[in-house]
Amino acid sequence: MKKVLGHILSGSLTEGLIIRISPETPLEEIKTGKFVSISGKNHTFFSLITDLTLAVTHPDILLFPPTPEETLLTALLKQRDIYATATLKPMLMLTADNKPSPVKTIPPHFAVVHEADKKDVNFIFGDQAHPSKKYFSIGCPLDMDTPVCIDLEKLTERSNGIFGKTGTGKTFLTRLVLAGLIKNNKAVNLVFDMHSEYGLQARKESENQSFVKGLKTLFPDRVAIFSLDPDSTRRRGGSPDVDIVLSYQSIQVEDLLSLQDELNLHATAVEAAYLISAKYKQDWLYVLLNQGETLKEFAQSIGAHPESIAALYRKLKRIERLPFFKPLHKAAHQPVIDQMMEFIDKGINIVVEFGNFTSTFVYLLIANIISRRIHAEYVAKTEKFLGSQKKEDEPQKLLITIEEAHKFLNPQAARQTIFGVIAREMRKYYVSLLVVDQRPSGIDQEIISQIGTKIVAQLTDEKDIQAVLTGVNGASALRSILASLDTKKQVLLLGHAIAMTIVVQTREYDEKFYRAMGDMVTAKQINHFVEELF
Ligand SMILES: Nc1ncnc2c1ncn2[C@@H]1O[C@H](COP(=O)(O)OP(=O)(O)OP(=O)(O)O)[C@@H](O)[C@H]1O
Ligand SMILES: [Mg+2]
């Protein structure tokens, strides 16, 4: 038997439904975000609790409240005159023939509200055991232990976002979702791993500092590590599959566009860069950095303002100190990108480790260079497929994961850079983004509105909340849910890959999870292994 929570009193489709919570239900067990079902006459409505209120039938009761000793009176009042109400936001309804549909009607007065049960959750969100392997659990509804699944196939059809304040579990959840995609073979991933948290192992905040496994450790044959800092990768106990070496020729003026903020680059400096590249093509940076004493004459020779050229020179000079850039002065041959494409073609996922190069400058520059080239390869592959229309030519979907996404996708950068292009063109060329960010208000509104599935942990800044709820139906009800999430490991799921908006306690990224991913080495062993290394 399903547990009865109360019955419908009033409300509306837009503002939500008000239920009276039955006196038998312990009030403090009812939380916002709870997943409930309403049995209407013909339809079942699935809803989330968005607010709770105390009510009385007559205002006099509040003027003469019972004293703590008057337990009998309190009990009596509870039967009739004092009660609590909850506001419910219906998110999905089942039609008479049990088909899920958007909510277009409301249940009648006094319809009974139940706690949702395991069967409801499985029916709505899909079962991990489904042969298509498209359902992947990422948590459970509040106070339940039945897995809520996302549809991995739908997830890869659009760009997606994982948002939340710092420390809410974004990286852990991202790693979990990526593990699901890898395990069930639903996309190839390219992860720009700024803080070395995805590849080998990652630290877990806990009393006794421990480590969790990275994707390479979980899926050794399915993941390759490309490292900008091979020594750092080795110190952490693995050897990179490929050391990244790039030539100056791989940097195009477009790559500077998302660095404008970071470098404080004036538009005139970018124009100067375009002038150099018009004359020297892909050698533009090599030529610029070899100026020094002759900057003035150089500026004249290309018709640029000497000060702009000087500023550009000063700001880009730091590239010379980055050991993975080599000033190879020969035709633009990019073996690293070719190698990456070879892996991707074989369905092997790539983690780009930055090691000790954790500056935003390096992160933005490298992610831009690589994504621009890989995207170009995908455009070519897609065109080939469209031409031949042969199944074997169809590219496998590629999902690019970037952290600190607002730095790539702020309104200025989003208009001009490759990440803006990928987010906007949707999956036309089989490439989409998984953006991870703690400050979604920094992301261009248009891009946010293109995001298919959002996984949102606690956010407290009003601007951030507003940004993630842009274009979402019934945003005001969700706003209160977002603000009341736990500080860790609780998220609101909404969008394309999720059957209905829901709050979940996130799945634990632990040994049990490793085993579900088919891994047999225990965390104890890996901690021991890491201790031996340091
Ligand atoms: N699913 C999970 N399983 C186990 N532990 C988790 C999970 N999610 C979060 N944690 C715990 O919370 C801590 C913080 O998580 P995480 O590093 O993912 O936060 P974050 O949102 O990425 O933070 P930042 O914005 O600072 O990068 C982890 O170190 C871990 O201890
Ligand atoms: Mg993180």
Coordinates of C-alpha atoms and ligand atoms in Angstrom, one line a residue:
M1 CA 0.0 0.0 0.0
K2 CA 1.2 3.5 -0.9
K3 CA 1.6 5.9 2.0
V4 CA -1.1 8.6 1.9
L5 CA 0.3 12.1 2.6
G6 CA -2.8 14.2 2.2
H7 CA -5.3 15.5 -0.3
I8 CA -5.7 18.3 -2.7
L9 CA -7.4 21.5 -1.4
S10 CA -7.0 24.1 -4.1
G11 CA -4.4 25.6 -6.5
S12 CA -3.8 26.1 -10.1
L13 CA -1.7 24.6 -12.9
T14 CA 0.6 27.6 -13.1
E15 CA 0.9 28.4 -9.3
G16 CA 0.9 24.8 -8.1
L17 CA -1.5 22.7 -6.1
I18 CA -2.1 23.1 -2.4
I19 CA -2.6 19.9 -0.4
R20 CA -3.6 19.5 3.2
I21 CA -1.1 17.1 4.9
S22 CA -3.0 14.5 6.8
P23 CA -2.7 14.6 10.6
E24 CA -1.1 11.1 10.6
T25 CA 1.8 12.2 8.5
P26 CA 4.8 13.4 10.6
L27 CA 5.2 16.9 9.3
E28 CA 9.0 17.1 9.6
E29 CA 9.4 14.1 7.3
I30 CA 8.0 16.1 4.4
K31 CA 10.7 18.0 2.7
T32 CA 10.8 20.3 -0.3
G33 CA 11.9 18.4 -3.4
K34 CA 10.0 15.3 -2.3
F35 CA 8.6 13.2 -5.1
V36 CA 4.8 12.4 -4.7
S37 CA 2.0 11.2 -6.8
I38 CA -1.6 12.4 -7.0
S39 CA -4.4 10.0 -8.0
G40 CA -6.8 12.0 -10.1
K41 CA -9.9 10.4 -11.6
N42 CA -8.4 9.4 -14.9
H43 CA -4.8 10.5 -14.6
T44 CA -2.0 10.1 -12.1
F45 CA 0.1 13.3 -11.6
F46 CA 3.7 13.2 -10.5
S47 CA 4.8 16.2 -8.6
L48 CA 7.5 17.7 -6.4
I49 CA 6.8 19.5 -3.2
T50 CA 8.0 23.1 -3.6
D51 CA 6.8 24.7 -0.4
L52 CA 5.3 24.0 3.1
T53 CA 3.0 26.2 5.2
L54 CA 1.3 26.0 8.6
A55 CA -2.4 26.8 8.6
V56 CA -5.4 27.0 11.1
T57 CA -9.1 26.9 10.4
H58 CA -9.8 29.9 12.7
P59 CA -7.6 32.8 13.7
D60 CA -8.7 32.6 17.3
I61 CA -6.7 29.4 17.8
L62 CA -3.6 31.4 17.3
L63 CA -4.7 34.0 19.9
F64 CA -5.2 31.3 22.5
P65 CA -2.8 28.5 21.6
P66 CA -2.8 25.4 23.8
T67 CA 0.0 25.3 26.4
P68 CA 2.5 22.5 26.2
E69 CA 0.7 20.7 29.0
E70 CA -2.6 20.7 27.2
T71 CA -1.8 17.7 25.1
L72 CA -5.4 16.5 24.8
L73 CA -6.4 19.9 23.3
T74 CA -3.4 19.9 21.0
A75 CA -4.3 16.4 19.8
L76 CA -7.9 17.5 19.2
L77 CA -6.9 20.6 17.3
K78 CA -4.6 18.5 15.1
Q79 CA -7.6 16.4 14.1
R80 CA -9.4 19.3 12.6
D81 CA -8.2 22.8 13.2
I82 CA -4.5 23.1 12.9
Y83 CA -2.8 21.5 9.9
A84 CA 0.0 22.0 7.4
T85 CA -0.3 22.5 3.7
A86 CA 2.2 21.8 1.0
T87 CA 2.5 23.3 -2.5
L88 CA 3.0 20.8 -5.3
K89 CA 4.3 21.4 -8.7
P90 CA 2.9 18.7 -11.1
M91 CA 5.7 17.8 -13.5
L92 CA 4.3 14.9 -15.5
M93 CA 1.0 13.1 -15.8
L94 CA 0.1 9.6 -16.8
T95 CA -2.9 9.3 -19.1
A96 CA -5.6 6.7 -18.7
D97 CA -3.6 4.3 -20.9
N98 CA -0.5 4.9 -18.8
K99 CA 1.4 7.1 -21.2
P100 CA 3.5 9.9 -19.7
S101 CA 2.5 13.3 -21.0
P102 CA 3.1 16.9 -20.1
V103 CA 0.7 18.2 -17.4
K104 CA -2.3 19.9 -19.1
T105 CA -5.0 19.5 -16.5
I106 CA -5.4 19.3 -12.8
P107 CA -6.8 16.7 -10.4
P108 CA -10.1 17.4 -8.7
H109 CA -10.7 18.6 -5.2
F110 CA -9.7 16.1 -2.4
A111 CA -7.7 13.9 -4.8
V112 CA -5.4 11.7 -2.7
V113 CA -1.7 12.4 -2.6
H114 CA 0.7 9.5 -2.1
E115 CA 4.3 9.1 -1.5
A116 CA 5.7 7.9 -4.9
D117 CA 7.0 4.4 -4.8
K118 CA 9.6 2.2 -6.4
K119 CA 7.3 1.2 -9.2
D120 CA 6.6 4.8 -10.1
V121 CA 10.2 5.7 -10.2
N122 CA 11.1 2.8 -12.4
F123 CA 8.2 3.3 -14.7
I124 CA 9.0 7.0 -15.2
F125 CA 12.7 7.1 -15.3
G126 CA 13.5 3.8 -16.9
D127 CA 15.3 0.8 -15.6
Q128 CA 19.1 0.3 -15.8
A129 CA 18.5 -3.3 -16.8
H130 CA 16.8 -2.2 -20.0
P131 CA 18.5 -3.9 -23.0
S132 CA 19.2 -0.6 -24.8
K133 CA 21.6 0.2 -21.9
K134 CA 20.5 3.8 -22.2
Y135 CA 19.3 4.3 -18.7
F136 CA 21.9 5.2 -16.2
S137 CA 21.3 5.9 -12.5
I138 CA 22.7 9.0 -11.0
G139 CA 20.9 9.1 -7.7
C140 CA 17.7 8.5 -5.8
P141 CA 14.7 10.6 -5.0
L142 CA 14.8 12.2 -1.5
D143 CA 14.2 9.6 1.2
M144 CA 13.9 6.8 -1.3
D145 CA 16.4 4.2 -2.4
T146 CA 15.2 3.5 -6.0
P147 CA 17.5 4.7 -8.7
V148 CA 16.6 7.6 -10.9
C149 CA 18.0 7.2 -14.4
I150 CA 18.9 9.7 -17.1
D151 CA 18.6 8.7 -20.7
L152 CA 22.2 8.6 -21.9
E153 CA 21.1 8.6 -25.6
K154 CA 19.1 11.8 -25.1
L155 CA 21.9 13.3 -23.1
T156 CA 24.3 13.0 -26.0
E157 CA 21.8 14.6 -28.4
R158 CA 22.4 18.1 -27.0
S159 CA 24.8 20.1 -24.9
N160 CA 24.4 19.7 -21.2
G161 CA 25.4 21.5 -18.0
I162 CA 26.3 20.5 -14.5
F163 CA 26.1 23.6 -12.2
G164 CA 26.4 24.3 -8.5
K165 CA 28.4 26.2 -6.0
T166 CA 32.0 25.2 -5.2
G167 CA 32.2 21.9 -3.3
T168 CA 28.7 20.7 -4.1
G169 CA 29.9 17.6 -6.0
K170 CA 30.0 18.8 -9.6
T171 CA 33.2 17.1 -10.5
F172 CA 32.2 13.9 -8.8
L173 CA 28.9 13.8 -10.6
T174 CA 30.5 14.7 -13.9
R175 CA 32.9 11.8 -13.5
L176 CA 30.0 9.5 -12.7
V177 CA 28.1 10.6 -15.8
L178 CA 31.2 10.1 -17.9
A179 CA 31.7 6.7 -16.5
G180 CA 28.1 5.8 -17.5
L181 CA 28.7 7.0 -21.0
I182 CA 31.9 5.0 -21.3
K183 CA 30.5 1.9 -19.7
N184 CA 27.4 1.9 -21.9
N185 CA 29.2 3.1 -25.0
K186 CA 27.0 6.0 -25.7
A187 CA 29.5 8.6 -26.7
V188 CA 33.3 9.2 -27.0
N189 CA 34.4 11.8 -24.5
L190 CA 37.1 14.4 -24.6
V191 CA 37.7 15.8 -21.2
F192 CA 39.7 18.9 -20.4
D193 CA 40.8 18.0 -17.0
M194 CA 42.2 21.2 -15.4
H195 CA 42.9 19.8 -11.9
S196 CA 43.8 16.2 -12.8
E197 CA 40.6 14.8 -11.3
Y198 CA 39.3 12.6 -14.1
G199 CA 42.2 10.5 -15.3
L200 CA 44.0 8.4 -12.7
Q201 CA 42.6 9.2 -9.3
A202 CA 41.2 12.2 -7.5
R203 CA 41.2 13.3 -3.9
K204 CA 38.1 13.0 -1.9
E205 CA 37.4 15.5 0.9
S206 CA 36.9 13.4 4.0
E207 CA 38.4 13.2 7.5
N208 CA 41.0 10.8 6.4
Q209 CA 42.2 12.1 3.1
S210 CA 41.4 9.4 0.6
F211 CA 41.4 8.9 -3.1
V212 CA 38.8 7.8 -5.6
K213 CA 39.5 6.2 -9.0
G214 CA 39.6 8.2 -12.2
L215 CA 38.2 7.1 -15.5
K216 CA 41.5 5.7 -16.8
T217 CA 41.8 3.5 -13.6
L218 CA 38.3 2.3 -14.0
F219 CA 38.4 1.7 -17.8
P220 CA 42.1 1.2 -18.6
D221 CA 41.5 0.1 -22.2
R222 CA 38.8 2.7 -23.0
V223 CA 40.5 5.9 -21.8
A224 CA 43.8 7.5 -22.9
I225 CA 45.6 10.2 -21.0
F226 CA 47.1 13.1 -23.0
S227 CA 49.3 15.1 -20.8
L228 CA 50.7 18.6 -21.0
D229 CA 52.8 17.8 -17.9
P230 CA 54.0 14.2 -18.2
D231 CA 56.2 14.4 -15.2
S232 CA 53.2 15.3 -13.0
T233 CA 51.2 12.5 -14.5
R234 CA 54.0 10.1 -13.7
R235 CA 54.3 11.4 -10.1
R236 CA 50.7 10.4 -9.7
G237 CA 51.5 6.9 -10.7
G238 CA 50.6 6.5 -14.3
S239 CA 52.2 7.2 -17.5
P240 CA 50.4 9.3 -20.1
D241 CA 49.5 7.6 -23.3
V242 CA 50.6 10.6 -25.2
D243 CA 52.7 13.6 -24.2
I244 CA 51.2 16.7 -25.8
V245 CA 53.6 18.8 -27.9
L246 CA 52.1 21.6 -30.0
S247 CA 53.8 24.0 -32.4
Y248 CA 53.3 27.7 -32.5
Q249 CA 51.6 27.2 -35.8
S250 CA 48.7 25.4 -34.1
I251 CA 47.7 28.7 -32.4
Q252 CA 45.3 30.7 -34.6
V253 CA 44.1 34.2 -33.9
E254 CA 40.7 32.8 -33.1
D255 CA 42.2 31.1 -30.1
L256 CA 43.0 34.4 -28.7
L257 CA 39.4 35.5 -28.7
S258 CA 38.5 33.6 -25.6
L259 CA 41.7 34.8 -23.9
Q260 CA 40.8 38.5 -24.4
D261 CA 39.5 38.8 -20.9
E262 CA 42.2 36.7 -19.3
L263 CA 45.0 38.6 -21.1
N264 CA 43.3 41.9 -20.9
L265 CA 43.8 42.1 -24.7
H266 CA 42.4 45.2 -26.3
A267 CA 40.4 44.8 -29.5
T268 CA 43.2 46.7 -31.4
A269 CA 45.7 44.0 -30.3
V270 CA 43.5 41.3 -31.8
E271 CA 43.2 43.3 -35.0
A272 CA 47.0 43.5 -35.1
A273 CA 47.1 39.8 -34.7
Y274 CA 44.8 39.4 -37.7
L275 CA 47.1 41.7 -39.7
I276 CA 50.1 39.5 -38.9
S277 CA 48.3 36.4 -39.8
A278 CA 47.0 37.8 -43.0
K279 CA 50.6 38.2 -44.1
Y280 CA 52.4 35.3 -42.4
K281 CA 49.5 32.8 -42.3
Q282 CA 50.1 30.0 -39.7
D283 CA 53.6 31.3 -38.9
W284 CA 52.2 34.5 -37.5
L285 CA 53.0 33.8 -33.8
Y286 CA 56.4 32.5 -34.5
V287 CA 57.2 35.6 -36.5
L288 CA 55.8 37.9 -33.9
L289 CA 57.6 36.3 -31.0
N290 CA 60.9 36.5 -32.9
Q291 CA 60.7 40.3 -33.2
G292 CA 61.9 42.0 -29.9
E293 CA 64.2 44.8 -31.0
T294 CA 62.5 45.1 -34.4
L295 CA 58.9 45.4 -33.2
K296 CA 58.5 49.0 -34.5
E297 CA 59.6 48.2 -38.0
F298 CA 57.6 45.1 -37.9
A299 CA 54.5 47.0 -37.0
Q300 CA 55.1 49.3 -39.9
S301 CA 55.7 46.5 -42.4
I302 CA 52.3 45.0 -41.7
G303 CA 50.5 48.3 -41.3
A304 CA 49.6 47.9 -37.6
H305 CA 49.8 50.3 -34.8
P306 CA 53.2 49.9 -33.0
E307 CA 51.6 50.0 -29.6
S308 CA 49.1 47.3 -30.4
I309 CA 51.8 45.1 -31.7
A310 CA 53.9 45.8 -28.6
A311 CA 51.0 44.9 -26.3
L312 CA 50.3 41.7 -28.3
Y313 CA 54.0 40.8 -28.1
R314 CA 54.2 41.4 -24.4
K315 CA 51.2 39.4 -23.6
L316 CA 51.9 36.4 -25.8
K317 CA 55.6 36.2 -24.9
R318 CA 54.6 33.9 -22.0
I319 CA 53.8 31.2 -24.5
E320 CA 57.6 30.8 -24.9
R321 CA 57.8 29.6 -21.3
L322 CA 55.3 26.8 -21.8
P323 CA 57.4 23.7 -22.4
F324 CA 54.7 21.9 -24.5
F325 CA 54.8 24.6 -27.2
K326 CA 57.7 24.1 -29.6
P327 CA 58.6 26.7 -32.1
L328 CA 58.8 24.1 -34.9
H329 CA 59.3 26.2 -38.0
K330 CA 57.9 23.9 -40.5
A331 CA 54.7 23.1 -42.2
A332 CA 51.8 22.9 -39.8
H333 CA 51.7 19.3 -39.0
Q334 CA 49.9 18.4 -35.9
P335 CA 50.7 14.8 -34.8
V336 CA 49.0 15.2 -31.4
I337 CA 45.6 16.1 -32.9
D338 CA 46.0 13.3 -35.4
Q339 CA 46.7 10.9 -32.6
M340 CA 43.7 12.1 -30.8
M341 CA 41.5 11.5 -33.8
E342 CA 42.9 8.0 -34.1
F343 CA 41.9 7.3 -30.5
I344 CA 38.5 8.9 -31.0
D345 CA 37.9 6.9 -34.1
K346 CA 38.5 3.8 -32.2
G347 CA 36.0 4.9 -29.6
I348 CA 38.7 5.6 -27.0
N349 CA 37.9 8.4 -24.6
I350 CA 40.5 11.1 -24.0
V351 CA 41.4 12.9 -20.8
V352 CA 43.6 16.0 -21.4
E353 CA 45.6 16.5 -18.2
F354 CA 47.1 19.9 -17.4
G355 CA 49.3 18.7 -14.5
N356 CA 50.9 21.7 -12.9
F357 CA 49.8 24.1 -15.7
T358 CA 46.6 25.1 -14.0
S359 CA 46.4 28.7 -15.1
T360 CA 43.2 29.7 -16.8
F361 CA 45.4 31.0 -19.7
V362 CA 46.7 27.6 -20.5
Y363 CA 43.4 25.9 -19.9
L364 CA 41.5 28.2 -22.3
L365 CA 44.3 28.2 -24.9
I366 CA 44.7 24.4 -25.1
A367 CA 41.0 23.6 -24.9
N368 CA 40.4 26.1 -27.8
I369 CA 43.2 24.8 -30.0
I370 CA 42.3 21.2 -29.6
S371 CA 38.5 21.6 -29.8
R372 CA 38.8 23.8 -32.9
R373 CA 40.8 21.1 -34.7
I374 CA 38.7 18.2 -33.5
H375 CA 35.5 20.0 -34.4
A376 CA 36.9 20.6 -37.9
E377 CA 37.7 16.9 -38.3
Y378 CA 34.1 16.1 -37.2
V379 CA 32.7 18.5 -39.7
A380 CA 34.7 16.7 -42.4
K381 CA 33.6 13.3 -41.2
T382 CA 29.9 14.4 -41.1
E383 CA 30.1 15.8 -44.6
K384 CA 31.6 12.5 -45.8
F385 CA 28.8 10.6 -44.1
L386 CA 26.1 12.8 -45.6
G387 CA 27.7 12.3 -49.0
S388 CA 28.0 8.5 -48.7
Q389 CA 25.1 7.9 -46.4
K390 CA 26.8 4.6 -45.4
K391 CA 26.2 3.5 -41.8
E392 CA 29.8 2.8 -41.3
D393 CA 30.7 6.4 -42.1
E394 CA 28.5 7.8 -39.4
P395 CA 30.7 9.5 -36.8
Q396 CA 30.3 8.4 -33.2
K397 CA 29.0 11.2 -31.0
L398 CA 31.6 13.2 -29.3
L399 CA 31.0 15.0 -25.9
I400 CA 33.5 17.6 -24.9
T401 CA 33.7 18.3 -21.1
I402 CA 34.9 21.7 -19.9
E403 CA 35.1 23.0 -16.4
E404 CA 34.8 26.7 -15.6
A405 CA 32.6 26.9 -18.6
H406 CA 31.7 30.6 -18.2
K407 CA 35.2 31.5 -19.2
F408 CA 34.6 29.9 -22.6
L409 CA 31.0 30.8 -23.0
N410 CA 30.6 34.3 -21.5
P411 CA 28.6 36.6 -23.9
Q412 CA 31.7 38.0 -25.5
A413 CA 33.6 34.7 -26.1
A414 CA 30.5 32.7 -27.0
R415 CA 29.9 34.8 -30.0
Q416 CA 33.3 34.2 -31.5
T417 CA 34.9 31.0 -30.2
I418 CA 34.6 27.4 -31.1
F419 CA 32.7 26.5 -27.9
G420 CA 30.0 29.0 -28.8
V421 CA 29.8 27.5 -32.2
I422 CA 29.5 23.9 -30.9
A423 CA 26.8 24.9 -28.3
R424 CA 24.8 26.8 -30.9
E425 CA 24.9 24.4 -33.9
M426 CA 23.6 21.7 -31.5
R427 CA 24.7 18.2 -32.6
K428 CA 24.6 18.9 -36.3
Y429 CA 28.2 17.6 -36.5
Y430 CA 27.9 15.0 -33.8
V431 CA 29.8 17.1 -31.3
S432 CA 28.2 18.5 -28.1
L433 CA 29.4 20.0 -24.8
L434 CA 29.2 19.0 -21.2
V435 CA 29.8 22.2 -19.3
V436 CA 30.6 22.2 -15.7
D437 CA 30.4 25.5 -13.9
Q438 CA 29.9 27.2 -10.6
R439 CA 28.9 30.5 -12.0
P440 CA 26.2 29.9 -14.6
S441 CA 25.2 33.6 -14.7
G442 CA 28.5 34.2 -16.5
I443 CA 27.4 32.1 -19.4
D444 CA 25.8 33.7 -22.4
Q445 CA 22.0 33.5 -22.1
E446 CA 21.5 32.2 -25.5
I447 CA 23.9 29.3 -24.9
I448 CA 22.2 28.5 -21.6
S449 CA 18.9 28.3 -23.4
Q450 CA 20.4 25.7 -25.8
I451 CA 21.5 23.4 -23.0
G452 CA 19.4 20.3 -23.2
T453 CA 19.8 18.7 -19.8
K454 CA 20.8 20.5 -16.6
I455 CA 22.0 18.9 -13.4
V456 CA 22.0 21.6 -10.8
A457 CA 23.4 21.4 -7.3
Q458 CA 22.9 24.1 -4.6
L459 CA 23.2 27.7 -5.9
T460 CA 22.6 30.6 -3.6
D461 CA 23.4 33.6 -5.8
E462 CA 20.1 34.9 -7.2
K463 CA 21.7 35.7 -10.6
D464 CA 23.0 32.1 -10.9
I465 CA 19.6 30.6 -10.0
Q466 CA 18.0 32.8 -12.6
A467 CA 20.5 31.9 -15.2
V468 CA 20.0 28.1 -14.9
L469 CA 16.2 28.5 -14.8
T470 CA 16.2 30.6 -18.0
G471 CA 13.5 29.4 -20.3
V472 CA 12.3 26.7 -17.8
N473 CA 8.6 26.2 -17.3
G474 CA 7.5 26.9 -13.7
A475 CA 10.8 28.4 -12.7
S476 CA 9.5 30.1 -9.6
A477 CA 8.6 26.8 -8.0
L478 CA 12.0 25.4 -8.8
R479 CA 13.8 28.4 -7.4
S480 CA 12.8 27.5 -3.8
I481 CA 13.9 24.0 -4.4
L482 CA 17.3 25.1 -5.6
A483 CA 17.9 27.3 -2.7
S484 CA 17.0 24.5 -0.2
L485 CA 19.2 21.7 -1.6
D486 CA 21.8 20.3 0.7
T487 CA 25.3 21.8 0.3
K488 CA 26.5 18.6 -1.1
K489 CA 25.4 15.6 -3.2
Q490 CA 21.9 16.8 -3.9
V491 CA 20.8 18.0 -7.3
L492 CA 17.8 19.1 -9.3
L493 CA 17.6 17.3 -12.6
L494 CA 15.8 18.9 -15.5
G495 CA 15.6 18.8 -19.2
H496 CA 15.8 16.6 -22.3
A497 CA 17.4 13.5 -20.9
I498 CA 15.2 13.4 -17.8
A499 CA 11.6 12.1 -17.9
M500 CA 10.5 14.8 -15.4
T501 CA 12.1 17.4 -13.2
I502 CA 13.2 15.8 -9.9
V503 CA 15.5 16.3 -7.0
V504 CA 17.9 13.4 -6.2
Q505 CA 20.4 12.5 -3.7
T506 CA 23.4 11.8 -6.0
R507 CA 24.7 8.3 -6.4
E508 CA 27.8 7.6 -4.3
Y509 CA 31.0 7.5 -6.2
D510 CA 32.6 4.6 -4.3
E511 CA 33.6 1.0 -4.4
K512 CA 30.1 -0.2 -5.0
F513 CA 30.0 2.1 -8.0
Y514 CA 33.3 0.8 -9.3
R515 CA 32.0 -2.7 -9.1
A516 CA 28.9 -1.7 -11.0
M517 CA 31.3 -0.3 -13.6
G518 CA 32.8 -3.8 -13.8
D519 CA 35.9 -2.9 -11.8
M520 CA 37.4 -5.4 -9.4
V521 CA 40.2 -3.5 -7.7
T522 CA 39.1 -2.1 -4.3
A523 CA 39.5 1.5 -3.1
K524 CA 41.6 0.1 -0.3
Q525 CA 44.1 -1.2 -2.8
I526 CA 44.3 2.1 -4.6
N527 CA 44.8 4.1 -1.4
H528 CA 47.6 1.7 -0.5
F529 CA 49.0 2.1 -4.0
V530 CA 48.9 5.9 -3.8
E531 CA 50.5 5.9 -0.3
E532 CA 53.4 3.9 -1.6
L533 CA 54.0 6.5 -4.3
F534 CA 54.2 9.5 -2.0
Ligands
LIG1 N1 28.8 11.4 -5.7 C1 29.7 11.6 -4.7 N2 30.2 10.5 -4.1 C2 31.1 10.6 -3.1 N3 31.5 11.8 -2.7 C3 31.1 12.9 -3.2 C4 30.1 12.8 -4.3 N4 29.8 14.1 -4.6 C5 30.6 14.9 -3.8 N5 31.3 14.2 -3.0 C6 32.2 14.7 -1.9 O1 32.2 16.1 -2.0 C7 33.5 16.7 -2.3 C8 33.4 17.8 -3.3 O2 33.0 17.4 -4.5 P1 33.5 18.0 -5.9 O3 35.0 18.1 -5.9 O4 32.9 17.2 -7.0 O5 32.9 19.4 -5.8 P2 32.9 20.6 -7.0 O6 31.5 21.0 -7.0 O7 33.5 20.0 -8.2 O8 33.8 21.7 -6.3 P3 34.6 22.8 -7.1 O9 33.7 23.8 -7.7 O10 35.5 23.4 -6.0 O11 35.4 22.1 -8.2 C9 34.3 15.5 -2.8 O12 35.6 15.6 -2.5 C10 33.6 14.3 -2.1 O13 34.2 14.1 -0.8
MG2 MG 35.2 20.6 -9.3

